C-alpha positions as CSV (number, residue, x, y, z in Angstrom):
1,X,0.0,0.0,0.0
2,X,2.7,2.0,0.8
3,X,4.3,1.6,-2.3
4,X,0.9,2.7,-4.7
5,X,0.7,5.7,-2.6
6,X,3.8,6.9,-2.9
7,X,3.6,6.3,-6.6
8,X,0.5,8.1,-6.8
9,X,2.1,10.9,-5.0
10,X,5.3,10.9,-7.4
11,X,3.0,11.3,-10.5
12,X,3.8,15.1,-10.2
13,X,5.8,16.1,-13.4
14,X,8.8,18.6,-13.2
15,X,6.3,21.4,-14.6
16,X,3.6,20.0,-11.8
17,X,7.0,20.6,-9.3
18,X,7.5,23.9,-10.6
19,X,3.8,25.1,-10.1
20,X,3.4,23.6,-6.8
21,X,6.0,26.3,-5.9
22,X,3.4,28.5,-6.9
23,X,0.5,27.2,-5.2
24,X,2.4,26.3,-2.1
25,X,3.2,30.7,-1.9
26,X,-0.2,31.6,-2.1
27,X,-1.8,32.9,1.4
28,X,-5.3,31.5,2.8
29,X,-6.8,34.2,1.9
30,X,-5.6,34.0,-2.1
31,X,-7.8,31.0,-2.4
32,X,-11.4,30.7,-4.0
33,X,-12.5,27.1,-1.6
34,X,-14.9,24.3,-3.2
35,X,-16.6,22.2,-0.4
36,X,-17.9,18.5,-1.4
37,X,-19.3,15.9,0.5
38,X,-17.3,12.7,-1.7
39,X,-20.2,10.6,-1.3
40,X,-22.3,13.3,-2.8
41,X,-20.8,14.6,-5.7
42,X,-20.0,11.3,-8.2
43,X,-19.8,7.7,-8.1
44,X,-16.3,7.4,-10.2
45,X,-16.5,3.3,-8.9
46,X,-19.3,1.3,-8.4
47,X,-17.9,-1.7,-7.4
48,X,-17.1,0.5,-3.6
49,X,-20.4,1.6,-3.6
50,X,-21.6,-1.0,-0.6
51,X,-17.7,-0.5,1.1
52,X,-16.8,-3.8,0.8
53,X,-19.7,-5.1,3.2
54,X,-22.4,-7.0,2.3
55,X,-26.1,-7.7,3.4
56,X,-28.7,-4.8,3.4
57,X,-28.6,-1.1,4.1
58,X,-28.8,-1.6,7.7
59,X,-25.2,-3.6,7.2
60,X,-23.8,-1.7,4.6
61,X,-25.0,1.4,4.6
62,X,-26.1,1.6,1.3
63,X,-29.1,3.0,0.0
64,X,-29.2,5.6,-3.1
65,X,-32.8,6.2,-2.8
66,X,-32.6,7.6,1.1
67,X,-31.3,10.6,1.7
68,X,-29.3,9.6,5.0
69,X,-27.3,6.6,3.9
70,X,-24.1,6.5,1.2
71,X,-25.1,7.5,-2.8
72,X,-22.1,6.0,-3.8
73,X,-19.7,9.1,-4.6
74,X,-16.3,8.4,-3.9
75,X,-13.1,9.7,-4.3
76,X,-12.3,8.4,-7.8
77,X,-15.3,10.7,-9.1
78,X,-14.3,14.2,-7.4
79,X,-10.7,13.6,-8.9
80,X,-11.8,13.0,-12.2
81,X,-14.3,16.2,-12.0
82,X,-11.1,18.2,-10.8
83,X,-11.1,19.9,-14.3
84,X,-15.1,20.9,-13.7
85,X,-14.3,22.5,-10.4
86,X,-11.2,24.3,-12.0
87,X,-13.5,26.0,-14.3
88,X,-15.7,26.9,-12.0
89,X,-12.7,29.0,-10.1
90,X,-11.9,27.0,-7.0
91,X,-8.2,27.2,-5.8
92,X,-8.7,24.5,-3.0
93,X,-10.9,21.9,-2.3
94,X,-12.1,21.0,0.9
95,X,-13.0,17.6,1.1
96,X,-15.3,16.3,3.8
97,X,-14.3,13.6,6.1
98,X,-13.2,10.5,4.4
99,X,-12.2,8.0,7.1
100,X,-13.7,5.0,8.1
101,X,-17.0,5.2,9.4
102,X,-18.9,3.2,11.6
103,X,-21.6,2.3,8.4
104,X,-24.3,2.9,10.4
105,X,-25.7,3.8,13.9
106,X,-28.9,5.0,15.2
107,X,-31.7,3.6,17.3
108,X,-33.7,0.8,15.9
109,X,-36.2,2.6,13.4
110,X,-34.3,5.8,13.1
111,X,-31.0,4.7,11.3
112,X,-28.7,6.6,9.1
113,X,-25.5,6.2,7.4
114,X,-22.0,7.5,7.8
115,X,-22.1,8.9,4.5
116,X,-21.1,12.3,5.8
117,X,-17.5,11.0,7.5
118,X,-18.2,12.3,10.9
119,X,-18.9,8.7,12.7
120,X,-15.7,7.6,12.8
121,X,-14.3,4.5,13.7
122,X,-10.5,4.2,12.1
123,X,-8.8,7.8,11.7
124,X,-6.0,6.4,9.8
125,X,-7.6,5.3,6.3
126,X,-9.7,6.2,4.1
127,X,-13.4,4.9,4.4
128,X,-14.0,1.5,2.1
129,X,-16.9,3.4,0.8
130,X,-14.9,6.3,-0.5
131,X,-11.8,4.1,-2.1
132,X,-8.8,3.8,-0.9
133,X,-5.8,5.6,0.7
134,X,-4.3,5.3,-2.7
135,X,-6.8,6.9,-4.3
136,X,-6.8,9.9,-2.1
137,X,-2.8,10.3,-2.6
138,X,-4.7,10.4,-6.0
139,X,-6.5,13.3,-6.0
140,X,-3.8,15.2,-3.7
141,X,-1.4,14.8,-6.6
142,X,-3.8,15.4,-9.4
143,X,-5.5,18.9,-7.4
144,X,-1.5,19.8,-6.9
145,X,-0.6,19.0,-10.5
146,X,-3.2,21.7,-11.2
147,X,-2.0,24.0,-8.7
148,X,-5.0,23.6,-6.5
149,X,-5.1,23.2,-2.7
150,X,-6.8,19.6,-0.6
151,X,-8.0,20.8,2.6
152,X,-9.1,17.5,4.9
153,X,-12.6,18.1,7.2
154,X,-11.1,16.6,10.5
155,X,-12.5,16.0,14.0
156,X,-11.0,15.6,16.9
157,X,-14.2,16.2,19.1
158,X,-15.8,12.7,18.8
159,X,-15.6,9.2,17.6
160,X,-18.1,6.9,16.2
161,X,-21.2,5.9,18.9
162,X,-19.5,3.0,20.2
163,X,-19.7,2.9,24.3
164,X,-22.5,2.5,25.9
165,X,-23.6,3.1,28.9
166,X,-25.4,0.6,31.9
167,X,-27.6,2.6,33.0
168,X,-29.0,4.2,30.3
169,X,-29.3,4.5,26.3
170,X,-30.1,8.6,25.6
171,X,-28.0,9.5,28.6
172,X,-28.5,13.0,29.8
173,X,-25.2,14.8,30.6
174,X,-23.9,14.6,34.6
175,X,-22.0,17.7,35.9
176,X,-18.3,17.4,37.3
177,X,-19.6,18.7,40.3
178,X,-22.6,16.4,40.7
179,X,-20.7,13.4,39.6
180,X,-17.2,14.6,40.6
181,X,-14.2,12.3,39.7
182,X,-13.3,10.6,42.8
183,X,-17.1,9.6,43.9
184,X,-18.6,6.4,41.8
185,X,-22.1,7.6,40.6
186,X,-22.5,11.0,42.7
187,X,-21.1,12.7,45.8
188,X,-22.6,10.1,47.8
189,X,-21.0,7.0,45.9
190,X,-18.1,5.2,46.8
191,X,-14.1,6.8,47.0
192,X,-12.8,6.1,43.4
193,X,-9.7,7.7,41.4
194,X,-7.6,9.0,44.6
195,X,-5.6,11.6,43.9
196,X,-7.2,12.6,41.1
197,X,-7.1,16.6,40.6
198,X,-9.3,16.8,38.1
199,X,-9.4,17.3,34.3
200,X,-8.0,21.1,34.5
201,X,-4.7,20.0,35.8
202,X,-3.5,18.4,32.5
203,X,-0.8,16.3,32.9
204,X,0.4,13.1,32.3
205,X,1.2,12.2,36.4
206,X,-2.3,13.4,37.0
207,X,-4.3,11.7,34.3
208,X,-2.7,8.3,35.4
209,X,-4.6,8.6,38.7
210,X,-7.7,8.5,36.4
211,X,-8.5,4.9,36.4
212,X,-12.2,4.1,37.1
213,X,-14.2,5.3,34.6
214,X,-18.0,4.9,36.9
215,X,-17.8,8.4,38.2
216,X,-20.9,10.1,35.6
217,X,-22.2,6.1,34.8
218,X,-20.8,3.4,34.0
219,X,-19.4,2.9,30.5
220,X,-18.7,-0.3,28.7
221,X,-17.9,-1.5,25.4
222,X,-20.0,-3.7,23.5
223,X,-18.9,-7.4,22.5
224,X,-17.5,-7.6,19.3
225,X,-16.6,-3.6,19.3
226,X,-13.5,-3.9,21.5
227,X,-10.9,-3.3,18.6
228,X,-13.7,-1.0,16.9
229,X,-11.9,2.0,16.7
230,X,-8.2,2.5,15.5
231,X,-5.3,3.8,16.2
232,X,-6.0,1.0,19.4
233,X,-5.4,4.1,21.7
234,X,-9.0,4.9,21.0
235,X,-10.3,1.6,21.8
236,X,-9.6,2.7,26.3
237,X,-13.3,4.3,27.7
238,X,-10.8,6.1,30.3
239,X,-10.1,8.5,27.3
240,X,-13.5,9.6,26.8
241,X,-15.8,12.1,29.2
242,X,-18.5,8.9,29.7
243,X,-20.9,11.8,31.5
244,X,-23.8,11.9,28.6
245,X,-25.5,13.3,26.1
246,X,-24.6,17.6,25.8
247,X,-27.5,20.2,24.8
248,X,-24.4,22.2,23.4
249,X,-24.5,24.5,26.1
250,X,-22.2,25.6,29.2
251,X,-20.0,22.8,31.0
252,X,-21.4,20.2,28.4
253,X,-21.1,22.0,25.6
254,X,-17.8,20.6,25.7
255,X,-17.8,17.8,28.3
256,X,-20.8,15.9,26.5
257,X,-21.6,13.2,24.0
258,X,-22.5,14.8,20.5
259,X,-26.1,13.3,19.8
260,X,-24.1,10.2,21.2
261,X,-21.0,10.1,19.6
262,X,-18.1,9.1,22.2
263,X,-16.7,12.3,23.5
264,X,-13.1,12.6,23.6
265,X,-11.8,13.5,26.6
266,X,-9.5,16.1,24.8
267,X,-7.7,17.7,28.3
268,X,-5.7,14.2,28.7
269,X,-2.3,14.7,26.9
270,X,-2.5,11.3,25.8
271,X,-5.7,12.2,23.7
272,X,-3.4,15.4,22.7
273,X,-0.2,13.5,21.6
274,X,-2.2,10.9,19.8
275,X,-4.3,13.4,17.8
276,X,-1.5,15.3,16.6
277,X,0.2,12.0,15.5
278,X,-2.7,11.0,13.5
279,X,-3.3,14.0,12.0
280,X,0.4,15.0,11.3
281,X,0.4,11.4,9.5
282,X,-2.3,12.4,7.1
283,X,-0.2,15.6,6.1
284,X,3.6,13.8,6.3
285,X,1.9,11.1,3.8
286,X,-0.1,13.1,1.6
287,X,1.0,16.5,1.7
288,X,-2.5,18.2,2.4
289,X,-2.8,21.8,2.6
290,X,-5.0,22.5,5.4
291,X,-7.7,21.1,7.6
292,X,-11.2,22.2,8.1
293,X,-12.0,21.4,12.2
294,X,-15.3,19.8,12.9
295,X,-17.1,20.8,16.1
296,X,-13.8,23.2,17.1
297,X,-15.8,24.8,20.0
298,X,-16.8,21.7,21.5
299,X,-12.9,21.1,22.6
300,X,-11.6,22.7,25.6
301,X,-9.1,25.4,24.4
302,X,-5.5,24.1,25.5
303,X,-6.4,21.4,23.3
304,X,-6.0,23.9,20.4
305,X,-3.1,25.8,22.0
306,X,-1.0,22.6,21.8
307,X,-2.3,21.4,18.4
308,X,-1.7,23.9,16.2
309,X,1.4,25.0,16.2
310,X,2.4,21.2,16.3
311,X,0.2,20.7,13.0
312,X,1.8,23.8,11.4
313,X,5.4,22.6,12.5
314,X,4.3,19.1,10.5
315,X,3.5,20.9,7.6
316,X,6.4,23.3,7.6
317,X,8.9,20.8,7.7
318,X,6.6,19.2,4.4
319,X,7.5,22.2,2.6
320,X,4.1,23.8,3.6
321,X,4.3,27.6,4.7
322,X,0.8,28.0,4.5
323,X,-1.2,25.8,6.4
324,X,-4.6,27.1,6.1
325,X,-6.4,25.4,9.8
326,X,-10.0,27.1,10.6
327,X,-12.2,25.6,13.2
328,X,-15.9,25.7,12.8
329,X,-17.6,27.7,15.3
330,X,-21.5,26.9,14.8
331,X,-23.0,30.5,16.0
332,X,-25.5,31.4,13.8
333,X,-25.8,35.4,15.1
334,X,-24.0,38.5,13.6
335,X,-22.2,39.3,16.3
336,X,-19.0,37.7,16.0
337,X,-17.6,37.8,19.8
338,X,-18.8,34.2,19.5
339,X,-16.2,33.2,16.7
340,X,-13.5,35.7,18.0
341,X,-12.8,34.3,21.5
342,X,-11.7,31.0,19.3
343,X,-9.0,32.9,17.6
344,X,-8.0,34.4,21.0
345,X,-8.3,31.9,23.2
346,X,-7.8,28.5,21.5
347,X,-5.1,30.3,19.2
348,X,-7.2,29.1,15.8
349,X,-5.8,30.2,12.9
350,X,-9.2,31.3,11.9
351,X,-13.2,30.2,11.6
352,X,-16.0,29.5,9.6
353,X,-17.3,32.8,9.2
354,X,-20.9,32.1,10.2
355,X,-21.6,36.1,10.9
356,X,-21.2,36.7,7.9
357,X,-23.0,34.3,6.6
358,X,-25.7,35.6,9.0
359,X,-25.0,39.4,7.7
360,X,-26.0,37.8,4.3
361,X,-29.3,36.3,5.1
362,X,-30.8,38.8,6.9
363,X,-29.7,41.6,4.0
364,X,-30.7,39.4,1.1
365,X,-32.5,37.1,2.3
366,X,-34.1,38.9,4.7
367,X,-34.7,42.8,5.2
368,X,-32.5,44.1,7.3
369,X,-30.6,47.4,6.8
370,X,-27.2,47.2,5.5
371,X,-26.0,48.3,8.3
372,X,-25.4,44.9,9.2
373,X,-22.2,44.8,8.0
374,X,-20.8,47.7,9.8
375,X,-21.2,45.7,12.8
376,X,-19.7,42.3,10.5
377,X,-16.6,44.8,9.5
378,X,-16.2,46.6,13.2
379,X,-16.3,43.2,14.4
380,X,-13.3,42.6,12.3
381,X,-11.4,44.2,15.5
382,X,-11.8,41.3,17.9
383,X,-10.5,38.4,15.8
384,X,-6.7,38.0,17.2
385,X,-4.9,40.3,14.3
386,X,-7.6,41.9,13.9
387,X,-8.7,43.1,10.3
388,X,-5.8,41.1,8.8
389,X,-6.7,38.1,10.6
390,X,-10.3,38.3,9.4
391,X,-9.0,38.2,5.3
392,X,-8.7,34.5,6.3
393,X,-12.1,33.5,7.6
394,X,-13.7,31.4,5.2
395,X,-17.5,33.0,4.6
396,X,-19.7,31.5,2.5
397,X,-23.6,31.3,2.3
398,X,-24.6,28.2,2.2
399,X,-23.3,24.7,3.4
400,X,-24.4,21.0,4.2
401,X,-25.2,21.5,7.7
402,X,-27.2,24.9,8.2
403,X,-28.8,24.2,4.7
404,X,-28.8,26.6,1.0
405,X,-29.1,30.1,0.3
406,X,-32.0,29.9,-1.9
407,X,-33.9,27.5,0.2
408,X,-33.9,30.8,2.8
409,X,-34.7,33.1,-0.1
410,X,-37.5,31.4,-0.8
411,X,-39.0,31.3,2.8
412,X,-38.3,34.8,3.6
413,X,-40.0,35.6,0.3
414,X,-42.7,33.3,-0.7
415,X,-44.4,35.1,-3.0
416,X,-41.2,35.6,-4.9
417,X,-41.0,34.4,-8.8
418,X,-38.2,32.4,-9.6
419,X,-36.1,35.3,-11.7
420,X,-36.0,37.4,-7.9
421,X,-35.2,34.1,-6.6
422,X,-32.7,33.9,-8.7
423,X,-31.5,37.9,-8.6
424,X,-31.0,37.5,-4.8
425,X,-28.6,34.4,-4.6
426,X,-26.5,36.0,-7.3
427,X,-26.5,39.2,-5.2
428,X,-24.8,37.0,-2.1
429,X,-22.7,35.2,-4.6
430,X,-21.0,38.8,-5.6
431,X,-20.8,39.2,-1.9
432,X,-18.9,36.6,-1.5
433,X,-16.4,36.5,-4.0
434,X,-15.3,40.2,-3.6
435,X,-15.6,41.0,0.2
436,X,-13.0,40.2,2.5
437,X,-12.4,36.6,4.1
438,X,-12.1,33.4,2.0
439,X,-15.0,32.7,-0.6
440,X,-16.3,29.2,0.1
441,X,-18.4,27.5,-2.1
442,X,-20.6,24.4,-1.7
443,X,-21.1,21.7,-4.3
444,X,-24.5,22.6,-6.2
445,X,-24.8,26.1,-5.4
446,X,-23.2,26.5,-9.3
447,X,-25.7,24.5,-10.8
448,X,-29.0,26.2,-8.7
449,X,-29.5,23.8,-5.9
450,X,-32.4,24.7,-3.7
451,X,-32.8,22.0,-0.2
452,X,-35.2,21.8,1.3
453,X,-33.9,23.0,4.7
454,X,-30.6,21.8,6.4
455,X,-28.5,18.8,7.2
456,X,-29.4,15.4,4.9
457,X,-31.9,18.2,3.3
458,X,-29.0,20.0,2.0
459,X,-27.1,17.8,0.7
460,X,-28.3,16.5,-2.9
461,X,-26.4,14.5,-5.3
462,X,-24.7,16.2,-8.3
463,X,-24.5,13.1,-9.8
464,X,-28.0,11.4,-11.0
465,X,-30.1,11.0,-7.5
466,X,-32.4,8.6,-6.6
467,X,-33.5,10.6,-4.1
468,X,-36.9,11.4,-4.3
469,X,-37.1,14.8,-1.9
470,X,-34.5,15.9,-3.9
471,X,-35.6,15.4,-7.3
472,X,-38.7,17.2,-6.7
473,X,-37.0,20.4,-5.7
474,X,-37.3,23.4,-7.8
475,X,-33.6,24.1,-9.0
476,X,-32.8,28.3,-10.2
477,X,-31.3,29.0,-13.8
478,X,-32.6,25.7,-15.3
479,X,-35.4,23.5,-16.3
480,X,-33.6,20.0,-15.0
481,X,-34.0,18.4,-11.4
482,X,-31.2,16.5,-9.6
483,X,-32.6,13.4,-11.3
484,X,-30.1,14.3,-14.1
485,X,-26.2,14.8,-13.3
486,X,-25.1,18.4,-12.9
487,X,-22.1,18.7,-14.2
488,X,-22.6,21.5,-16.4
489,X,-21.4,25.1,-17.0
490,X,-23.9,26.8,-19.0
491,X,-25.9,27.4,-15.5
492,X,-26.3,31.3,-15.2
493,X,-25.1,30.7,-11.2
494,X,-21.8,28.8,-12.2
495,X,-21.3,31.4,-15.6
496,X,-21.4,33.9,-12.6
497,X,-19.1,32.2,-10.2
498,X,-16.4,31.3,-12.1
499,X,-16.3,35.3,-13.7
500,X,-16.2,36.6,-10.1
501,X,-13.4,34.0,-9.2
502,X,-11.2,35.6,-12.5
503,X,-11.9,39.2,-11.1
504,X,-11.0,38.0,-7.8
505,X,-8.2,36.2,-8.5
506,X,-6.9,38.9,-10.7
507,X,-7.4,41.5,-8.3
508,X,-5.2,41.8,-5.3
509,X,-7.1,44.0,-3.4
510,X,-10.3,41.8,-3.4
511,X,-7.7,38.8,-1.7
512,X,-5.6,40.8,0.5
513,X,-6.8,44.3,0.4
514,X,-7.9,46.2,3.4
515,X,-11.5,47.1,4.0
516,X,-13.2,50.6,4.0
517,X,-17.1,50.7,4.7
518,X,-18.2,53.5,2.6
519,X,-22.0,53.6,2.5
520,X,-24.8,51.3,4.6
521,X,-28.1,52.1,5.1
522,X,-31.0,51.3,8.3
523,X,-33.3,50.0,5.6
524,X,-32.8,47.7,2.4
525,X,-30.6,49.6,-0.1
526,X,-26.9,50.6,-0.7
527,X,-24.0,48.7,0.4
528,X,-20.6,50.3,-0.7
529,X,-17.2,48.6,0.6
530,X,-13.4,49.6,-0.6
531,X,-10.8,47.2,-1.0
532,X,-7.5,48.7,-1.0
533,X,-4.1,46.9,-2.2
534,X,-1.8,47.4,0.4
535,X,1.2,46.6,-2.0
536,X,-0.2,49.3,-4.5
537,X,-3.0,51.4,-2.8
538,X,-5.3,50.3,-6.0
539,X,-9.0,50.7,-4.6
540,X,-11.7,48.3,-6.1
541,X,-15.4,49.8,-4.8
542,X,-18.0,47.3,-4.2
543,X,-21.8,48.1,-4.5
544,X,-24.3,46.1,-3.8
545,X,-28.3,47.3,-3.8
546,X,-30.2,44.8,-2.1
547,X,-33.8,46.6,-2.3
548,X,-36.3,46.0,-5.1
549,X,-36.4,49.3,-6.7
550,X,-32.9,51.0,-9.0
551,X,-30.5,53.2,-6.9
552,X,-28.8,56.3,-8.4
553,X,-26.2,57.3,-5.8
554,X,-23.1,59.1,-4.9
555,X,-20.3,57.0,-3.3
556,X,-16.8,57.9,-1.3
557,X,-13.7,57.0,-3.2
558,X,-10.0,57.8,-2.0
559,X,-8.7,58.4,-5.7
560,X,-9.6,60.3,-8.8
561,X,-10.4,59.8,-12.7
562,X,-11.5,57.4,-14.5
563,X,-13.4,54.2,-13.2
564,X,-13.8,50.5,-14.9
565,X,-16.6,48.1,-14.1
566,X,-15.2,44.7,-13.6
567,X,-18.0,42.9,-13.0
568,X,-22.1,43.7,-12.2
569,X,-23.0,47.1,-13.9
570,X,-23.8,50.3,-12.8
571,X,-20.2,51.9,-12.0
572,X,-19.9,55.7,-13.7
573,X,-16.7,55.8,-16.4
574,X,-15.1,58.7,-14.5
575,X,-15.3,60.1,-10.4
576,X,-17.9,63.0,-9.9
577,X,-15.2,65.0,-8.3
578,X,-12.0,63.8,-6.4
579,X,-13.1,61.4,-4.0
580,X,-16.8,60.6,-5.3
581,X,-18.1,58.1,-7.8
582,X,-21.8,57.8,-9.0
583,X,-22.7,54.2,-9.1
584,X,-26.5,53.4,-10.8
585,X,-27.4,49.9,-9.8
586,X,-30.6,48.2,-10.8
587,X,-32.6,46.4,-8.3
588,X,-30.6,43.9,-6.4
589,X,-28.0,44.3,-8.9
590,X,-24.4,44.9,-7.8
591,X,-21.1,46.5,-9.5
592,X,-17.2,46.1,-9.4
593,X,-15.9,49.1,-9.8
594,X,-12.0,49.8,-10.5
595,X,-11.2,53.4,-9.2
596,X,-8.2,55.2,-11.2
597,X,-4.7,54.4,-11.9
598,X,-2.4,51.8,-10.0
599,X,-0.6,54.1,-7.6
């Protein structure tokens, strides 16, 4: 196996050498991000499709007609659409999680699949159902042979539901202080772990005092599941919290079971040292770019503080200066205190940029003012770096958890026609491309995806589905339904994309340029935002119009002369007068405006 990876990996050419140089200098924020679920986007080998396993869904986890089991997509299909996504734009593809997967888990009459990657079992290989290590070596060298970034969705969080507990099966969560450590079941239980200072004195001397696990209940492993879970590390219930179920709120928000996925107890070094092995193998043996960090808030924040810089140390030494690590930070609010303290406290590079995908919705797809994002950009302040820092946030607008823009168009507006519909989402698609933070698209946004809500709602085939509740949805820009394979490029939303990734990419002040609010209003209206080159001082003005009705207004600029429209339309040829330009914008139209001369 060894030996077919590194093959795989060696199937970069001297000219694929010469341009990974390239790639390899550009910053996080340089990149335009595609986001695919592998068993989601296309089925490039049928004969995986069932991961090797055999017997019905319920032992294979296979079932293209349900929309929470595996589809079939693999890894062999998203490397041999690499060329699609290229034209769409995308520098980098983030790949959800492809290791092993328990196949399926769930209470008897409720199961689901592992299709997603986030039940896992073995963090060192790749899922059966996806392929094969070898064909993931496969994709990294075929994305880097194109000069395009792999970032890996990783969790360190949770494993696959495999302990259970004897008291109980939906377990509610026990506090540390009604459950404390050294009492078996409750203050009133039994003397147990002496010694034991608790899970806030992180050390190797004091975890090793930990050695009954029957302080919250009393955790057991199943028969048959002993060696479930690999490395074998993972296999010891003393590594786990073992106290229930969380409601994602204060002491369990990070002490509890996800939904009843094992909870790692992530404050033992031994959990630390272990996840920074298996995670600085995946990058020492297949050269990744970056990692995308499931349920990051969930982890207690010395956790982070020891991880990254190991990480980035691993990747350094492979040659990679740019690491790109964010952390998703589910706070769906537009204040973004929430996500800051994660750059400040755990020491993440950066985060999912959920306020501004909030910002978004309630401006486009809702009515707020844009005012909103004067308090997305002020916020800007609080990330650790500040307003640089936040050029690296990845934003986006939709994704496969929290559901797709248009789906949220469409319910804010329902007596919307399918043109406004339509009018809207490309409105947020020009506000992400050109506003700072790291453009993030996800898989069938381009070719006019709808959902029908979030979670296994949003997340529809590209290839043909089988799916019935998704081949009934109403898709924008075409008359097709996901029955059919979407691999297109004559969709208006992927024509759009991919000509706001070339200005983008083209334009240095819409990757690392700093930001100037220049016009927001209380009510539905003007939006007008500078980016400025800092190498240059070239100023690109964005204006977006996100009311129903034209706009005719005057707009601060820094420079003077003439003025070229780059993308949208509505951007006057020449300033009004030194620092003004008149932008005309139809409604919820936007324009890219180039101000002057490069200075």
């Amino acid at each position: 196996m060894k030996s077919i990876i590194a093959g795989a990996l060696a199937a970069l050419s001297l000219a694929g050498a010469a341009s990974a140089q390239e790639y390899r200098a550009r910053l996080p924020q340089d990149e335009v991000i595609y986001f695919a679920l592998p068993d989601r986007f296309d089925n490039g080998d049928p004969a995986n499709d069932r991961g090797g396993l055999s017997g019905d869904r319920l032992r294979t986890g296979y079932d293209p007609t349900a929309k929470g089991f595996y589809h079939g997509g693999d890894l062999k299909g998203l490397t041999r659409r690499l060329d699609y996504i290229a034209a769409l734009g995308a520098t980098a593809i983030w790949v959800g999680p492809i290791f092993r997967n328990k196949p399926v888990q769930g209470p008897k009459g409720q199961e689901s699949a592992g299709y997603h990657g986030y039940w896992i079992t073995d963090f060192e290989h790749v899922d059966p159902h996806f392929g094969t290590d070898a064909d993931f070596a496969a994709l990294v060298a075929a994305a880097h042979a194109r000069g395009m970034k792999v970032y890996m969705d990783i969790i360190v969080n949770h494993t696959a539901d495999v302990i259970r507990y004897r008291e109980c099966g939906d377990c509610a969560y026990r506090s540390r202080a009604d459950y404390p450590y050294r009492r078996r079941g409750g203050v009133n239980g039994s003397a147990i772990n002496p010694g034991f200072a608790g899970d806030q004195v992180q050390t190797a001397a004091n975890f090793a005092k930990l050695t009954d696990p029957t302080y919250a209940y009393t955790p057991y492993i199943p028969k048959g599941e002993e060696r479930a879970k690999s490395p074998t590390w993972l296999n010891d219930v003393l590594l786990y919290h073992n106290r229930g179920n969380t409601t994602f709120r204060n002491e369990n928000s990070e002490m509890g079971d996800f939904v009843g996925l094992d909870d790692l107890m992530t404050e033992n070094p031994r959990v630390v040292t272990g996840m920074i092995d298996i995670f600085g193998g995946w990058v020492d043996r297949f050269g990744v770019d970056g990692f995308r960090i499931d349920t990051a808030r969930h982890v207690n924040p010395e956790f982070w503080q020891a991880f990254v810089p190991a990480i980035q140390a691993r990747a350094a030494a492979k040659g990679i200066p740019n690491f790109h690590i964010f952390g998703e930070v589910a706070a769906d609010q537009l204040d973004p205190g929430p996500l800051a303290v994660h750059t400040r406290v755990d020491r993440l590079p950066a985060v999912l940029d959920f306020a501004f995908r909030r910002a978004v919705l309630d401006t486009v797809a809702g009515t707020r003012g844009t005012d909103a994002f004067e308090t997305l950009i002020a916020g800007d302040a609080l990330y650790e770096g500040g307003a640089a820092a936040a050029e690296r946030l990845p934003t986006f607008v939709s994704n496969h958890d929290n559901g797709r823009f248009a789906f949220f168009v469409r319910q804010a507006f329902p007596k919307a026609d399918d043109a406004e519909v339509l009018k809207r989402t490309m409105l947020a698609n020009a506000m992400l491309l050109t506003l700072r933070g790291v453009p993030t698209i996800y898989s069938g946004d381009e070719q006019g995806f709808t959902g029908d809500g979030g979670d296994q709602d949003a997340r529809e085939d590209m290839f043909a589905s089988r799916v019935a509740s998704y081949n009934d949805n109403r898709l924008l820009g075409t008359d097709t339904t996901t029955a059919t394979a979407h691999f297109g490029e004559d969709n208006p939303l992927f024509r759009q994309i991919a000509m706001l990734a070339r200005v983008r990419r083209a334009q240095p002040a819409l990757t690392r340029g700093r930001t100037l609010l220049r016009a927001r209003e209380e009510t539905p209206g003007l939006l007008a935002v500078s980016r400025v080159d800092p190498a240059t001082g070239r100023e690109i003005l964005l204006a977006f119009n996100t009311a129903t009705t034209p706009l005719d207004r005057l707009v601060e600029v820094t420079g003077a002369g003439s003025a070229t429209t780059l993308a949208g339309e509505g951007c006057a040829a020449q300033t009004a007068a030194p620092g003004s330009l008149r932008v005309r914008l139809p409604a919820l139209g936007y324009a890219v405006c180039a101000i002057g001369a490069t200075r």
